[in-house]
Tab-separated table of C-alpha atoms and ligand atoms in Angstrom:
chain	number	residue	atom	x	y	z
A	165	UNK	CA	-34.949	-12.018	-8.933
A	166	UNK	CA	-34.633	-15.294	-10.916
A	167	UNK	CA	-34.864	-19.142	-10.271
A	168	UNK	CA	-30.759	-19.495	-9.842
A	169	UNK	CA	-29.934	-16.005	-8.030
A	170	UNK	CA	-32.640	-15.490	-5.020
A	171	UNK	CA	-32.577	-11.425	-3.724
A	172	UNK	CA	-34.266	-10.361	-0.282
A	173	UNK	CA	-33.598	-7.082	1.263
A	174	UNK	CA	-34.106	-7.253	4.962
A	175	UNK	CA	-32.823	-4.360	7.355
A	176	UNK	CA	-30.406	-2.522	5.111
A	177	UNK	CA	-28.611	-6.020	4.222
A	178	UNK	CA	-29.444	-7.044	0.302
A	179	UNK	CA	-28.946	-11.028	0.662
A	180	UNK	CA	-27.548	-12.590	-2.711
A	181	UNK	CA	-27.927	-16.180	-2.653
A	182	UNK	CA	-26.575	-19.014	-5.924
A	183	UNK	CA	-29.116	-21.031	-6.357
A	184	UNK	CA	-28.421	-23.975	-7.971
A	185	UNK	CA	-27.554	-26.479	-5.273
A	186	UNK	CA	-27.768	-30.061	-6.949
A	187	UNK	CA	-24.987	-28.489	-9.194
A	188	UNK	CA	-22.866	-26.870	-6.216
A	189	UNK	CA	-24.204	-23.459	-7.452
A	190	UNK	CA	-22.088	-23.510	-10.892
A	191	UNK	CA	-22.623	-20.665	-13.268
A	192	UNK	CA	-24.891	-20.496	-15.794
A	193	UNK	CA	-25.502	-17.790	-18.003
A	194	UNK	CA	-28.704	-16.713	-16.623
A	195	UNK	CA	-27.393	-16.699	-12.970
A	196	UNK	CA	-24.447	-14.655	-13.441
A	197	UNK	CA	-26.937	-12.204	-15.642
A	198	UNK	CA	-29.104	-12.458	-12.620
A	199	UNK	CA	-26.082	-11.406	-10.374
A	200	UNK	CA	-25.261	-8.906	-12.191
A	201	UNK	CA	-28.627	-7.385	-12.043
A	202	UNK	CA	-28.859	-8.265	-8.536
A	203	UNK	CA	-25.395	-5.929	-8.059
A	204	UNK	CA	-26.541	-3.100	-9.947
A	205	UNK	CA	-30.313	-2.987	-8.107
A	206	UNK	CA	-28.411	-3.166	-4.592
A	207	UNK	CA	-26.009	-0.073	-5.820
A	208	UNK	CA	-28.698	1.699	-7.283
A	209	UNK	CA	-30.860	1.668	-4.060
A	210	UNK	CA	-30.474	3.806	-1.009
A	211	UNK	CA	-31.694	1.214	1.680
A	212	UNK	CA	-29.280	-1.270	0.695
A	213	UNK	CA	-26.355	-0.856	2.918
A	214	UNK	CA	-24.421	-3.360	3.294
A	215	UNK	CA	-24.401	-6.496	0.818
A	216	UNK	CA	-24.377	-10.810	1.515
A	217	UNK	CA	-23.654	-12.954	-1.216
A	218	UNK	CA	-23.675	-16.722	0.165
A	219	UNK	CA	-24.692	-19.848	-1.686
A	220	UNK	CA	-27.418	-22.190	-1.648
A	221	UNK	CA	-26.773	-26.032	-0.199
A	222	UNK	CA	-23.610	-27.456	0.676
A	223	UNK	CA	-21.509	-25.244	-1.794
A	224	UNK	CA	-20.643	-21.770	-2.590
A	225	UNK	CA	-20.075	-21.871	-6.060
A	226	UNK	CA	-18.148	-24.668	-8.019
A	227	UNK	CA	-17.411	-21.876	-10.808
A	228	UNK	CA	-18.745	-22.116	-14.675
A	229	UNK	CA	-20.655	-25.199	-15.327
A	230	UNK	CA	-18.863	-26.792	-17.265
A	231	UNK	CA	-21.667	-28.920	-19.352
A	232	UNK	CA	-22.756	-25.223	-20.704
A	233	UNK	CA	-18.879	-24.666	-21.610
A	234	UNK	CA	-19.285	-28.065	-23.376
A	235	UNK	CA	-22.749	-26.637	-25.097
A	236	UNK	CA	-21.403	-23.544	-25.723
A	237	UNK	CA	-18.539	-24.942	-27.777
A	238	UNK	CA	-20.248	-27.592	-29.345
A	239	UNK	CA	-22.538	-24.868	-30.622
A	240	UNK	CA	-19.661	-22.261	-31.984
A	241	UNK	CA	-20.830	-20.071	-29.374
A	242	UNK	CA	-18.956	-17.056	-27.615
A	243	UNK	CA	-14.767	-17.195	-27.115
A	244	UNK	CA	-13.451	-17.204	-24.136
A	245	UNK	CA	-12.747	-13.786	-23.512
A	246	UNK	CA	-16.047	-12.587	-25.372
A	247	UNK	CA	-17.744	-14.495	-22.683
A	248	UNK	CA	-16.059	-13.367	-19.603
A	249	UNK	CA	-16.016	-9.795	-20.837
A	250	UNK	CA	-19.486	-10.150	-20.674
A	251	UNK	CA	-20.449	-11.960	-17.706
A	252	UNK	CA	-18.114	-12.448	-14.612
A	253	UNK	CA	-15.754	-10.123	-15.609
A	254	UNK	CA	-19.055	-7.326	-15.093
A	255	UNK	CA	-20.114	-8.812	-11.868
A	256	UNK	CA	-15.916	-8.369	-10.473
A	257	UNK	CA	-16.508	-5.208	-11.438
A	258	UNK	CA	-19.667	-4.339	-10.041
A	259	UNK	CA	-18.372	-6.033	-6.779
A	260	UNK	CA	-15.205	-4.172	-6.306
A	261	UNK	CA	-16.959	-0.876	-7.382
A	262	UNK	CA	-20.214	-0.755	-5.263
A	263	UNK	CA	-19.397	1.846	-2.407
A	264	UNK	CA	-20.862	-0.511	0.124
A	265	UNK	CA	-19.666	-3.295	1.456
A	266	UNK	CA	-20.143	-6.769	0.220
A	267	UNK	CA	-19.526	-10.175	2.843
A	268	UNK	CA	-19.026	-13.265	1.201
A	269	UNK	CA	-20.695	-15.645	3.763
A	270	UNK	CA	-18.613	-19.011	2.429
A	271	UNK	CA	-21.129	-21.931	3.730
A	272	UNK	CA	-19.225	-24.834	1.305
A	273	UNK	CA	-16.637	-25.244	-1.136
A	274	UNK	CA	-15.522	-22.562	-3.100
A	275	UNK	CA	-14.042	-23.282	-6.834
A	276	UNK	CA	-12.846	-22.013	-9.882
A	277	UNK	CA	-15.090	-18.232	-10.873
A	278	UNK	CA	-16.567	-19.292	-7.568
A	279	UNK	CA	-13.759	-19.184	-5.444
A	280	UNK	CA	-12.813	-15.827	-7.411
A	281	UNK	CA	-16.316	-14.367	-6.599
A	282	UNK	CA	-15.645	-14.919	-2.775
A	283	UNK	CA	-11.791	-13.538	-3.031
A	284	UNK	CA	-13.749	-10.403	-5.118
A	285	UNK	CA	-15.656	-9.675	-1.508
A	286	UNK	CA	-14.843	-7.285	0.900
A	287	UNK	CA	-14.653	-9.831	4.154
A	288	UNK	CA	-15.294	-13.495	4.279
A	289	UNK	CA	-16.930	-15.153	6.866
A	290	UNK	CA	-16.294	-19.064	6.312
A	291	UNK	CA	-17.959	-22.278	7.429
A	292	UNK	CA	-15.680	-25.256	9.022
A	293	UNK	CA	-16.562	-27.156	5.626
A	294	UNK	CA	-15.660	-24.282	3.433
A	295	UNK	CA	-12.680	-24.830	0.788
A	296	UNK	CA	-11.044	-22.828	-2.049
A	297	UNK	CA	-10.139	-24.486	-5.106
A	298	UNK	CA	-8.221	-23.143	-8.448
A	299	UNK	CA	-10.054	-25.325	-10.162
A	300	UNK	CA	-9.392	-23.880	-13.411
A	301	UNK	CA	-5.961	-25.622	-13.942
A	302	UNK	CA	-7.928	-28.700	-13.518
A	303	UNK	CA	-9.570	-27.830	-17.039
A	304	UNK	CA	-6.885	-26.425	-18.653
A	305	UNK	CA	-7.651	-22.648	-18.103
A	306	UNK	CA	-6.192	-20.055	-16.431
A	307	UNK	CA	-7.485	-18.366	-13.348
A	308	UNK	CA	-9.979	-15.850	-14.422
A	309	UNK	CA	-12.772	-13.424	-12.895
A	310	UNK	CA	-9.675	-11.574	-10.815
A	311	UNK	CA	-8.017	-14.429	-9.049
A	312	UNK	CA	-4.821	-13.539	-10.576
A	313	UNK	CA	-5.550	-10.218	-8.870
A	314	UNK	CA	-6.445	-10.800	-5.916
A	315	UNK	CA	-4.889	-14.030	-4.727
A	316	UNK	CA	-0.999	-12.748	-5.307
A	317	UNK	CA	-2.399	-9.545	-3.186
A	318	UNK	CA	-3.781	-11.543	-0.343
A	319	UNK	CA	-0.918	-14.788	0.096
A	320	UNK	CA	2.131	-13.465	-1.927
A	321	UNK	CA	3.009	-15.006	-5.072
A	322	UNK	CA	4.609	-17.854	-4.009
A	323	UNK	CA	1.719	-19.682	-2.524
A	324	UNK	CA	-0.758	-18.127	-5.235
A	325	UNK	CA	0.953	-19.217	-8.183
A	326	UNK	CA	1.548	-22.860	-6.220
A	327	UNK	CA	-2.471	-22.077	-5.475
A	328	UNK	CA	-3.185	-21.303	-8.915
A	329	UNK	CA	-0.781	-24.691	-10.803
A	330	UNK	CA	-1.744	-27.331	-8.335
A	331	UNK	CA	-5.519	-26.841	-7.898
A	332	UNK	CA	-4.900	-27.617	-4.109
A	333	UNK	CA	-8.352	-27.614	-2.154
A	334	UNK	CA	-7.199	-25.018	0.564
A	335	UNK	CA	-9.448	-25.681	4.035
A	336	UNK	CA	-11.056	-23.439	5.584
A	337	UNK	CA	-8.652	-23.285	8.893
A	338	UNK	CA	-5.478	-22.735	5.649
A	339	UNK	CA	-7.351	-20.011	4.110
A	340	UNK	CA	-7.572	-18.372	7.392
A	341	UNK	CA	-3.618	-18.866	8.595
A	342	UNK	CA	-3.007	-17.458	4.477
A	343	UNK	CA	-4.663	-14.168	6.002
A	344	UNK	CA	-7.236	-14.804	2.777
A	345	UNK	CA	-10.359	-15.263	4.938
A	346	UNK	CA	-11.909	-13.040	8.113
A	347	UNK	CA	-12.865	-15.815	10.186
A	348	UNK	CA	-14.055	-19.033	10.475
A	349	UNK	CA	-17.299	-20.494	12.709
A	350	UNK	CA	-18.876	-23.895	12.903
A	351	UNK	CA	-21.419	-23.862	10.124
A	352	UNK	CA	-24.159	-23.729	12.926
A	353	UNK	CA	-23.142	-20.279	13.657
A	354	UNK	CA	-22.096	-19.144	10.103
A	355	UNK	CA	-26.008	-17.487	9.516
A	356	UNK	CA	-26.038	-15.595	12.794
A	357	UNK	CA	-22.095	-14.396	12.511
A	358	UNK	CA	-22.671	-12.754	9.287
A	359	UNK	CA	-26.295	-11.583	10.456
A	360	UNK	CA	-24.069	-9.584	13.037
A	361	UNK	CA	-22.328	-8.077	11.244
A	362	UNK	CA	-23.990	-7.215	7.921
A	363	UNK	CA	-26.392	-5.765	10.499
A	364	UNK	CA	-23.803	-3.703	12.082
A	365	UNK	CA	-22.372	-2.828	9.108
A	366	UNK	CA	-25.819	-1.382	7.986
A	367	UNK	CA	-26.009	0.510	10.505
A	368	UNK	CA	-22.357	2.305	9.994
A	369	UNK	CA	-21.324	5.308	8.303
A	370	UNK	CA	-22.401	3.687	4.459
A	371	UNK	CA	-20.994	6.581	2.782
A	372	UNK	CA	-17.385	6.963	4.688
A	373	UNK	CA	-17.165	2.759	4.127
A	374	UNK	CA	-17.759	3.184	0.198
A	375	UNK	CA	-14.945	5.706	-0.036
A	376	UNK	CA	-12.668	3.889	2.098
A	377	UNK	CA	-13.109	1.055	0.079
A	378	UNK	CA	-12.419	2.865	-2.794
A	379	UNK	CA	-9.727	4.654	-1.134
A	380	UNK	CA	-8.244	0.740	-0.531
A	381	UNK	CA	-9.162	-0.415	-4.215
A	382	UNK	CA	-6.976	2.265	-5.301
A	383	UNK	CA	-4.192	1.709	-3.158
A	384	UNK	CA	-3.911	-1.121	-3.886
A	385	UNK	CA	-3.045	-0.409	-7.778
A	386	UNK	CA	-0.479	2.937	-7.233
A	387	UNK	CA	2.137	4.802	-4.822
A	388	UNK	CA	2.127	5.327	-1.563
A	389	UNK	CA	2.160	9.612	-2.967
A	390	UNK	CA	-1.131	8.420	-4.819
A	391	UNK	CA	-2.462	6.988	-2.137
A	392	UNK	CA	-1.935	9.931	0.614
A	393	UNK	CA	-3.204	12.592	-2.045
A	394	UNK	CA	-6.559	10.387	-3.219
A	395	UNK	CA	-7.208	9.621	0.419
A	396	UNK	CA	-7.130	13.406	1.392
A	397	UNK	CA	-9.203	13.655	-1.792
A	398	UNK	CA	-12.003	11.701	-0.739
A	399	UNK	CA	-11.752	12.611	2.922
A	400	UNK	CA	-13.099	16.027	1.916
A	401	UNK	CA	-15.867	14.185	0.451
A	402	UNK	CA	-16.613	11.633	3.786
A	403	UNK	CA	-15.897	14.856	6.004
A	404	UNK	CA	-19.212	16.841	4.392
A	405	UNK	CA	-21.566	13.881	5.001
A	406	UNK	CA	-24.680	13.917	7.153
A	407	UNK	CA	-23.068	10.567	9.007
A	408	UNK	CA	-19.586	12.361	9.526
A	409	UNK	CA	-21.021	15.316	11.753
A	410	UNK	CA	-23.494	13.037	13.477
A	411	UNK	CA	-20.568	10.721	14.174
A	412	UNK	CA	-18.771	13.514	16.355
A	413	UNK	CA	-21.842	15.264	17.721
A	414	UNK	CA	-22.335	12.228	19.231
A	415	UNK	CA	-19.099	11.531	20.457
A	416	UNK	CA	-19.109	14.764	22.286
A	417	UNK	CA	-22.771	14.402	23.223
A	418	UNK	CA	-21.581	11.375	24.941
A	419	UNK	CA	-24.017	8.917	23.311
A	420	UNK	CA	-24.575	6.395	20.697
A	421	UNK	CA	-24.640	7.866	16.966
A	422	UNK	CA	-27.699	7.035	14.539
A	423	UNK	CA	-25.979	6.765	11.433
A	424	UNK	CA	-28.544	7.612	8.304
A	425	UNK	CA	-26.062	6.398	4.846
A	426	UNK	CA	-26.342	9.564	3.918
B	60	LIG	O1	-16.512	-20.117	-19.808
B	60	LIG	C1	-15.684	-19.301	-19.400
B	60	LIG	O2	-15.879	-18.113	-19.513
B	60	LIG	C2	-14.485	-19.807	-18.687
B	60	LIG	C3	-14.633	-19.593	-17.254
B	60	LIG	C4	-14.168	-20.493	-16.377
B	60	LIG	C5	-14.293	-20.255	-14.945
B	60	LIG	C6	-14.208	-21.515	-14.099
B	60	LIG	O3	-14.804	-21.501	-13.066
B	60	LIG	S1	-13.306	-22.858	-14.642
B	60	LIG	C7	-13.458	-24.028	-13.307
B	60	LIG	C8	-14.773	-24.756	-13.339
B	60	LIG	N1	-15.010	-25.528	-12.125
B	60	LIG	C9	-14.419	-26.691	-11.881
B	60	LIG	O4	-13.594	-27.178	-12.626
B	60	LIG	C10	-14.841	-27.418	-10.616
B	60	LIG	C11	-15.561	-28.712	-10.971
B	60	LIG	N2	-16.099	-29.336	-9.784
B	60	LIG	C12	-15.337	-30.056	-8.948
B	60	LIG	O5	-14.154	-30.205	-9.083
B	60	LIG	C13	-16.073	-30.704	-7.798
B	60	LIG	O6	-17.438	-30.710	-8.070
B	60	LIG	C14	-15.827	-29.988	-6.451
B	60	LIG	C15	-14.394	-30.255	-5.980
B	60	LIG	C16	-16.094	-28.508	-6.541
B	60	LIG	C17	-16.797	-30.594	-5.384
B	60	LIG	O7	-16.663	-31.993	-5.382
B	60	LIG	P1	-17.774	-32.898	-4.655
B	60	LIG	O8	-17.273	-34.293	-4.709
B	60	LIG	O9	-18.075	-32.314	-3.332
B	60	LIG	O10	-19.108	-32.741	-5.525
B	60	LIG	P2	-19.430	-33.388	-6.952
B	60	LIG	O11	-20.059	-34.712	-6.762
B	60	LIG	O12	-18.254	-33.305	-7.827
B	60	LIG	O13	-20.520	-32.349	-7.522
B	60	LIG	C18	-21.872	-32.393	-7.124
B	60	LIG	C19	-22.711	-32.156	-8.371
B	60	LIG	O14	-22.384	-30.862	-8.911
B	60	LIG	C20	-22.407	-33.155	-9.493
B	60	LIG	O15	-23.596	-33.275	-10.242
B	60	LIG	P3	-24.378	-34.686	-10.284
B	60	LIG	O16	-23.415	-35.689	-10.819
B	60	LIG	O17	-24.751	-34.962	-8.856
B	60	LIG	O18	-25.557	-34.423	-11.174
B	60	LIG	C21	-21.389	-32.418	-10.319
B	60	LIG	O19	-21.330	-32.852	-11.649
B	60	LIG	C22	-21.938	-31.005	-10.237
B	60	LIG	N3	-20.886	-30.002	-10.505
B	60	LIG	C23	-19.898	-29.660	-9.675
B	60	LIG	N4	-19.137	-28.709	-10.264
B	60	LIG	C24	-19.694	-28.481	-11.475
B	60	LIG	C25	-20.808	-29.304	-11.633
B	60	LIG	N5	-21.536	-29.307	-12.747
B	60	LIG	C26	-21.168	-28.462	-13.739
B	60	LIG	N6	-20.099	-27.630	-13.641
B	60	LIG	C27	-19.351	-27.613	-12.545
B	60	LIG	N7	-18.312	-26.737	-12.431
């Protein structure tokens, strides 16, 4: 797909990878329009079923580079909010909204936008080595790219805004006591943990896991009376699918179902 953002489709699974390891996989322009591309091709297409985005090297991502902040400025480029409107706060977005679901395979440190990309995933699978920074207070920014979303929602505010003012490089084994991380493996077995499951997950009911994550996105934002009536909503819409009835004729037919996305 491009030089910093590598795309393979393999079995159902669309693999994402940062490319940019001498640099810890910082963002440049190009990569996050490659990722954004990369998001909207693995929507768009049926035989993508289940999404990894992992990075290349010993990092994730260590968030916007900040020598092209430096160039940027220097060069009266984009503001601040010009240029997140038009780059991570798209591929957020796209993340949150693709009815399919997206693992964050966390192989190294995770920091500013980069540890925000990761939170953005559905499930996290993390290596030993992994770490989550909020680097951005570091620089003098805010968190951005929906860490002030999602953090709160996954530690409580306490330890996010603590998170968020200290830049504290949260571990791996932290992140997974803070309930902000699915597990954690030996970096060894980090590849083959999230091949499991991405390849399970492909397998699944694609189109009852898109609404249930939409279901949960939703949730997430209104009343519990919002939440029973838009579940019900989209239940009508899971319970016509070609995966739904195969699910319980094979249930009652006593054997394994064969699950088509459809
Ligand atoms: O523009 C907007 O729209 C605003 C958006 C902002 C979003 C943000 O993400 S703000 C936060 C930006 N990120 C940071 O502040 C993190 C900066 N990096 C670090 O603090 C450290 O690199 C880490 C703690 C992540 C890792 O430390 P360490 O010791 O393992 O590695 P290192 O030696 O610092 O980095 C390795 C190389 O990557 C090094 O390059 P070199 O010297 O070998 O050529 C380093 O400069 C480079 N690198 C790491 N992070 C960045 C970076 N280069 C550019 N930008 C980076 N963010």
């Amino acid at each position: 797909m491009s030089e910093t953002l590598l795309y393979q489709l393999q079995d159902g699974v669309a693999h994402l990878t940062l490319n940019r390891p001498d640099k810890l996989n910082a963002f440049t322009d190009p990569m996050l329009a490659a990722l954004e591309a990369a998001l909207k091709t693995a929507e768009r297409d049926p035989e993508v079923r289940c999404l990894v985005i992992t990075g290349a090297g010993r990092g994730f991502s260590a968030g916007q580079d900040l020598a092209a902040v430096q160039a940027r400025d220097g060069q009266g480029g984009m503001s601040f909010r010009e240029h997140l409107e038009h780059t991570y706060n798209r591929v957020i977005s796209r993340i949150r909204t693709i009815e399919k679901p997206v693992i964050a395979a966390v192989n190294g440190v995770a920091a500013g936008a980069g540890a925000s990309l990761a939170l953005a995933c559905d499930l996290r699978l993390c290596a030993e080595e992994a770490s989550f920074i909020q680097s951005f207070v570091g620089v003098g920014l805010v968190p951005d790219s929906g860490s002030t979303y999602f953090l709160p929602r996954m530690v409580g505010y306490p330890r996010a805004f603590e998170l968020a003012i200290t830049a504290e490089r949260l571990g791996a084994a932290d992140a997974l006591a803070l309930g902000m991380v699915n597990r954690v493996l030996p970096r060894a077995e980090l590849d083959a943990a999230v091949a499991e499951l991405a390849g399970r997950l492909a397998q699944a009911p694609t189109k009852a896991i898109g609404l249930t994550k939409r279901a949960m996105n939703r949730a997430m934002q209104g009343s519990l009376d919002e939440a029973l009536a838009y579940e019900a909503q989209l239940q009508e819409i899971a319970g016509r699918s070609a995966d739904h009835a195969e699910g319980v004729a094979a249930f009652l037919e006593k054997r394994p179902p064969s699950f088509s996305g459809r």
